[in-house]
Amino acid sequence: MDLATYFEAVILGLIEGLTEFLPVSSTGHILLAGHFLGFQNDGKTFEVLIQLGAILAILTVYFHRLLKIAIDLPTSRKARMFVIGILLAFLPAAVLGASLHGFIKQVLFESPRLICTTLIIGGVVLAWVDRLDLKPRYTDIMDYPLSLCFKIGLFQCLALIPGMSRSGSTIAGALVMGTDKRSAAEFSFFLAMPTMAGAFAYDLYKNRDIISLDQAGVIGVGFVAAFIAAVFVVRQLLDFVSRHGFMPFAIWRIVVGGLGLIGLYVVG
């Protein structure tokens, strides 16, 4: 691997960390960026495995909150129901993602035009949801009923299509089912932990025979960059969403998707 490849890995890692928890599709962004940079990696493992950096960012920022939930589990029904709710929300995408893993990696990940299109469609939907006059019934993730958690998990399945966005799908789904914007974003943070950890472990297992030492080094560089960027985003996002809603992200998706389509038309 030459120096340029490591530089590209840093750029893609920063993009991953900055976009993973925003409703803009980190996978869509790094796949498009990788396409235009000419970044090559066997089995598209880099794009999945550097998500470990974003996972560790969540664990770092929410360490004390997670520790309290773990301590409260034996004595608190609310803590137990919350953990069960996260697991219920995780299951649909886990089952469907494992079943369609080959198709997703070999077909959907290789279609930049699809990614641009889904970025635009998702942006339009997010803008529409953001402008709805919704009356929140749930404002604390610890009080989300199990049925709501499972339905949010069904929305997360949309994110198996690159460009749709895991956080965007879960947040939009949560909002139309009665949550407020801040708690919807926070629930998406917690749901990201098992979802991304599962995707990381499964992809690592499936591609264990094709990851070389050089590739591992490039993945490591991307991982560190993703971790640093994601820590910043996680610390700032909830306050930003509380003040500005999701319209800025909807506009960003539409602009990036449109520019991507133009770029594909001009340079391929």
CSV table of N, CA and C in Angstrom, one decimal, residues 120-199:
chain,number,residue,atom,x,y,z
A,120,ILE,N,-31.0,11.2,-2.3
A,120,ILE,CA,-32.0,12.2,-2.6
A,120,ILE,C,-33.4,11.8,-2.1
A,121,ILE,N,-33.8,10.6,-2.3
A,121,ILE,CA,-35.1,10.2,-1.8
A,121,ILE,C,-35.2,10.3,-0.3
A,122,GLY,N,-34.2,9.8,0.4
A,122,GLY,CA,-34.1,9.9,1.8
A,122,GLY,C,-34.2,11.3,2.3
A,123,GLY,N,-33.5,12.2,1.6
A,123,GLY,CA,-33.5,13.6,2.0
A,123,GLY,C,-34.9,14.2,1.9
A,124,VAL,N,-35.6,13.9,0.8
A,124,VAL,CA,-36.9,14.4,0.6
A,124,VAL,C,-37.9,13.9,1.7
A,125,VAL,N,-37.8,12.6,2.0
A,125,VAL,CA,-38.6,12.0,3.1
A,125,VAL,C,-38.3,12.7,4.5
A,126,LEU,N,-37.0,12.8,4.8
A,126,LEU,CA,-36.6,13.4,6.0
A,126,LEU,C,-37.1,14.9,6.1
A,127,ALA,N,-37.0,15.6,5.0
A,127,ALA,CA,-37.5,17.0,5.0
A,127,ALA,C,-39.0,17.0,5.3
A,128,TRP,N,-39.7,16.1,4.7
A,128,TRP,CA,-41.2,16.0,4.9
A,128,TRP,C,-41.5,15.7,6.4
A,129,VAL,N,-40.8,14.7,6.9
A,129,VAL,CA,-41.1,14.3,8.3
A,129,VAL,C,-40.7,15.5,9.2
A,130,ASP,N,-39.6,16.2,9.0
A,130,ASP,CA,-39.2,17.3,9.8
A,130,ASP,C,-40.2,18.4,9.9
A,131,ARG,N,-41.0,18.6,8.8
A,131,ARG,CA,-41.9,19.7,8.7
A,131,ARG,C,-43.3,19.3,9.2
A,132,LEU,N,-43.5,18.0,9.5
A,132,LEU,CA,-44.8,17.6,10.0
A,132,LEU,C,-45.1,18.1,11.4
A,133,ASP,N,-46.3,18.5,11.7
A,133,ASP,CA,-46.7,19.0,13.0
A,133,ASP,C,-47.1,17.8,13.9
A,134,LEU,N,-46.0,17.2,14.4
A,134,LEU,CA,-46.2,16.0,15.2
A,134,LEU,C,-46.3,16.3,16.7
A,135,LYS,N,-47.1,15.6,17.4
A,135,LYS,CA,-47.2,15.7,18.8
A,135,LYS,C,-46.6,14.6,19.5
A,136,PRO,N,-45.3,14.8,20.1
A,136,PRO,CA,-44.6,13.7,20.7
A,136,PRO,C,-45.3,13.1,21.9
A,137,ARG,N,-45.3,11.7,21.9
A,137,ARG,CA,-45.9,11.0,23.1
A,137,ARG,C,-44.8,10.4,23.9
A,138,TYR,N,-43.6,10.3,23.3
A,138,TYR,CA,-42.5,9.7,24.0
A,138,TYR,C,-41.3,10.6,23.9
A,139,THR,N,-40.7,11.0,25.1
A,139,THR,CA,-39.6,11.9,25.1
A,139,THR,C,-38.4,11.4,25.8
A,140,ASP,N,-38.5,10.2,26.4
A,140,ASP,CA,-37.4,9.5,27.1
A,140,ASP,C,-37.3,8.1,26.6
A,141,ILE,N,-36.1,7.8,26.1
A,141,ILE,CA,-35.8,6.5,25.5
A,141,ILE,C,-36.0,5.4,26.5
A,142,MET,N,-35.9,5.6,27.8
A,142,MET,CA,-36.1,4.6,28.8
A,142,MET,C,-37.6,4.2,28.9
A,143,ASP,N,-38.5,5.1,28.4
A,143,ASP,CA,-39.9,4.8,28.5
A,143,ASP,C,-40.5,4.3,27.1
A,144,TYR,N,-39.6,4.1,26.1
A,144,TYR,CA,-40.2,3.6,24.9
A,144,TYR,C,-40.8,2.2,25.1
A,145,PRO,N,-42.0,1.9,24.7
A,145,PRO,CA,-42.6,0.6,24.8
A,145,PRO,C,-41.9,-0.4,23.8
A,146,LEU,N,-41.9,-1.7,24.2
A,146,LEU,CA,-41.2,-2.7,23.3
A,146,LEU,C,-41.8,-2.7,21.9
A,147,SER,N,-43.1,-2.5,21.8
A,147,SER,CA,-43.7,-2.5,20.4
A,147,SER,C,-43.1,-1.4,19.6
A,148,LEU,N,-42.9,-0.2,20.2
A,148,LEU,CA,-42.3,0.9,19.4
A,148,LEU,C,-40.8,0.6,19.1
A,149,CYS,N,-40.1,0.0,20.0
A,149,CYS,CA,-38.7,-0.4,19.7
A,149,CYS,C,-38.6,-1.3,18.5
A,150,PHE,N,-39.5,-2.3,18.5
A,150,PHE,CA,-39.4,-3.3,17.4
A,150,PHE,C,-39.8,-2.6,16.1
A,151,LYS,N,-40.7,-1.7,16.1
A,151,LYS,CA,-41.1,-1.0,14.8
A,151,LYS,C,-40.0,-0.1,14.3
A,152,ILE,N,-39.3,0.5,15.3
A,152,ILE,CA,-38.1,1.3,14.9
A,152,ILE,C,-37.1,0.4,14.2
A,153,GLY,N,-36.9,-0.8,14.8
A,153,GLY,CA,-36.0,-1.8,14.2
A,153,GLY,C,-36.4,-2.2,12.8
A,154,LEU,N,-37.7,-2.3,12.5
A,154,LEU,CA,-38.2,-2.6,11.1
A,154,LEU,C,-37.8,-1.4,10.2
A,155,PHE,N,-37.9,-0.2,10.6
A,155,PHE,CA,-37.4,0.9,9.8
A,155,PHE,C,-35.9,0.9,9.5
A,156,GLN,N,-35.2,0.4,10.5
A,156,GLN,CA,-33.7,0.3,10.3
A,156,GLN,C,-33.4,-0.6,9.2
A,157,CYS,N,-34.2,-1.6,8.8
A,157,CYS,CA,-34.0,-2.5,7.7
A,157,CYS,C,-33.8,-1.7,6.4
A,158,LEU,N,-34.4,-0.5,6.3
A,158,LEU,CA,-34.3,0.3,5.1
A,158,LEU,C,-32.8,0.6,4.8
A,159,ALA,N,-32.0,0.7,5.9
A,159,ALA,CA,-30.6,1.1,5.8
A,159,ALA,C,-29.7,0.0,5.2
A,160,LEU,N,-30.3,-1.1,5.0
A,160,LEU,CA,-29.5,-2.2,4.2
A,160,LEU,C,-29.3,-1.7,2.8
A,161,ILE,N,-30.1,-0.8,2.3
A,161,ILE,CA,-29.8,-0.2,1.0
A,161,ILE,C,-28.9,1.0,1.2
A,162,PRO,N,-27.7,1.0,0.7
A,162,PRO,CA,-26.7,2.1,0.9
A,162,PRO,C,-27.3,3.4,0.4
A,163,GLY,N,-27.1,4.4,1.2
A,163,GLY,CA,-27.7,5.7,0.9
A,163,GLY,C,-28.9,6.1,1.6
A,164,MET,N,-29.6,5.0,2.2
A,164,MET,CA,-30.8,5.3,2.9
A,164,MET,C,-30.5,5.8,4.3
A,165,SER,N,-29.5,5.4,4.9
A,165,SER,CA,-29.0,5.8,6.3
A,165,SER,C,-29.7,5.1,7.4
A,166,ARG,N,-28.9,4.4,8.2
A,166,ARG,CA,-29.4,3.7,9.4
A,166,ARG,C,-30.0,4.7,10.4
A,167,SER,N,-29.3,5.8,10.7
A,167,SER,CA,-29.8,6.7,11.7
A,167,SER,C,-31.0,7.5,11.1
A,168,GLY,N,-30.9,7.8,9.8
A,168,GLY,CA,-32.1,8.5,9.1
A,168,GLY,C,-33.3,7.7,9.1
A,169,SER,N,-33.2,6.4,8.8
A,169,SER,CA,-34.4,5.5,8.8
A,169,SER,C,-35.0,5.4,10.2
A,170,THR,N,-34.1,5.1,11.2
A,170,THR,CA,-34.7,4.9,12.5
A,170,THR,C,-35.2,6.2,13.1
A,171,ILE,N,-34.6,7.3,12.9
A,171,ILE,CA,-35.1,8.6,13.4
A,171,ILE,C,-36.4,9.0,12.7
A,172,ALA,N,-36.5,8.9,11.4
A,172,ALA,CA,-37.8,9.2,10.7
A,172,ALA,C,-38.9,8.3,11.2
A,173,GLY,N,-38.6,7.0,11.3
A,173,GLY,CA,-39.6,6.1,11.8
A,173,GLY,C,-40.0,6.4,13.2
A,174,ALA,N,-39.1,6.7,14.1
A,174,ALA,CA,-39.4,7.0,15.4
A,174,ALA,C,-40.3,8.3,15.5
A,175,LEU,N,-40.0,9.3,14.7
A,175,LEU,CA,-40.7,10.5,14.8
A,175,LEU,C,-42.2,10.3,14.3
A,176,VAL,N,-42.4,9.6,13.3
A,176,VAL,CA,-43.8,9.4,12.8
A,176,VAL,C,-44.6,8.5,13.8
A,177,MET,N,-43.9,7.8,14.6
A,177,MET,CA,-44.6,6.9,15.6
A,177,MET,C,-44.7,7.6,17.0
A,178,GLY,N,-44.4,8.9,17.1
A,178,GLY,CA,-44.7,9.6,18.3
A,178,GLY,C,-43.6,10.0,19.2
A,179,THR,N,-42.3,9.9,18.8
A,179,THR,CA,-41.2,10.4,19.6
A,179,THR,C,-40.8,11.8,19.3
A,180,ASP,N,-40.1,12.4,20.2
A,180,ASP,CA,-39.6,13.8,19.9
A,180,ASP,C,-38.2,13.6,19.2
A,181,LYS,N,-37.7,14.7,18.7
A,181,LYS,CA,-36.5,14.6,17.9
A,181,LYS,C,-35.3,14.2,18.7
A,182,ARG,N,-35.1,14.8,19.9
A,182,ARG,CA,-33.9,14.5,20.6
A,182,ARG,C,-33.9,13.0,21.1
A,183,SER,N,-35.0,12.5,21.6
A,183,SER,CA,-34.9,11.1,22.0
A,183,SER,C,-34.8,10.1,20.8
A,184,ALA,N,-35.4,10.5,19.7
A,184,ALA,CA,-35.3,9.7,18.5
A,184,ALA,C,-33.8,9.5,18.1
A,185,ALA,N,-33.1,10.7,18.1
A,185,ALA,CA,-31.6,10.6,17.8
A,185,ALA,C,-30.9,9.8,18.8
A,186,GLU,N,-31.2,10.0,20.1
A,186,GLU,CA,-30.5,9.3,21.2
A,186,GLU,C,-30.8,7.8,21.1
A,187,PHE,N,-32.0,7.4,20.8
A,187,PHE,CA,-32.3,5.9,20.6
A,187,PHE,C,-31.5,5.4,19.5
A,188,SER,N,-31.3,6.2,18.4
A,188,SER,CA,-30.5,5.7,17.3
A,188,SER,C,-29.1,5.5,17.7
A,189,PHE,N,-28.6,6.3,18.6
A,189,PHE,CA,-27.2,6.1,19.1
A,189,PHE,C,-27.1,4.7,19.7
A,190,PHE,N,-28.0,4.4,20.7
A,190,PHE,CA,-27.9,3.2,21.4
A,190,PHE,C,-28.1,2.0,20.5
A,191,LEU,N,-29.1,2.1,19.5
A,191,LEU,CA,-29.3,1.0,18.6
A,191,LEU,C,-28.1,0.8,17.7
A,192,ALA,N,-27.3,1.8,17.5
A,192,ALA,CA,-26.1,1.7,16.6
A,192,ALA,C,-25.1,0.7,17.2
A,193,MET,N,-25.1,0.6,18.5
A,193,MET,CA,-24.0,-0.2,19.1
A,193,MET,C,-24.1,-1.7,18.8
A,194,PRO,N,-25.3,-2.4,19.0
A,194,PRO,CA,-25.3,-3.8,18.6
A,194,PRO,C,-25.4,-3.9,17.1
A,195,THR,N,-26.0,-3.0,16.4
A,195,THR,CA,-26.1,-3.1,14.9
A,195,THR,C,-24.8,-3.0,14.3
A,196,MET,N,-24.0,-2.0,14.6
A,196,MET,CA,-22.7,-1.8,14.0
A,196,MET,C,-21.7,-2.9,14.4
A,197,ALA,N,-21.8,-3.3,15.7
A,197,ALA,CA,-20.9,-4.3,16.2
A,197,ALA,C,-21.2,-5.6,15.5
A,198,GLY,N,-22.5,-5.9,15.3
A,198,GLY,CA,-22.8,-7.2,14.6
A,198,GLY,C,-22.4,-7.1,13.2
A,199,ALA,N,-22.5,-6.0,12.5
A,199,ALA,CA,-22.1,-5.9,11.1
A,199,ALA,C,-20.6,-6.0,11.0
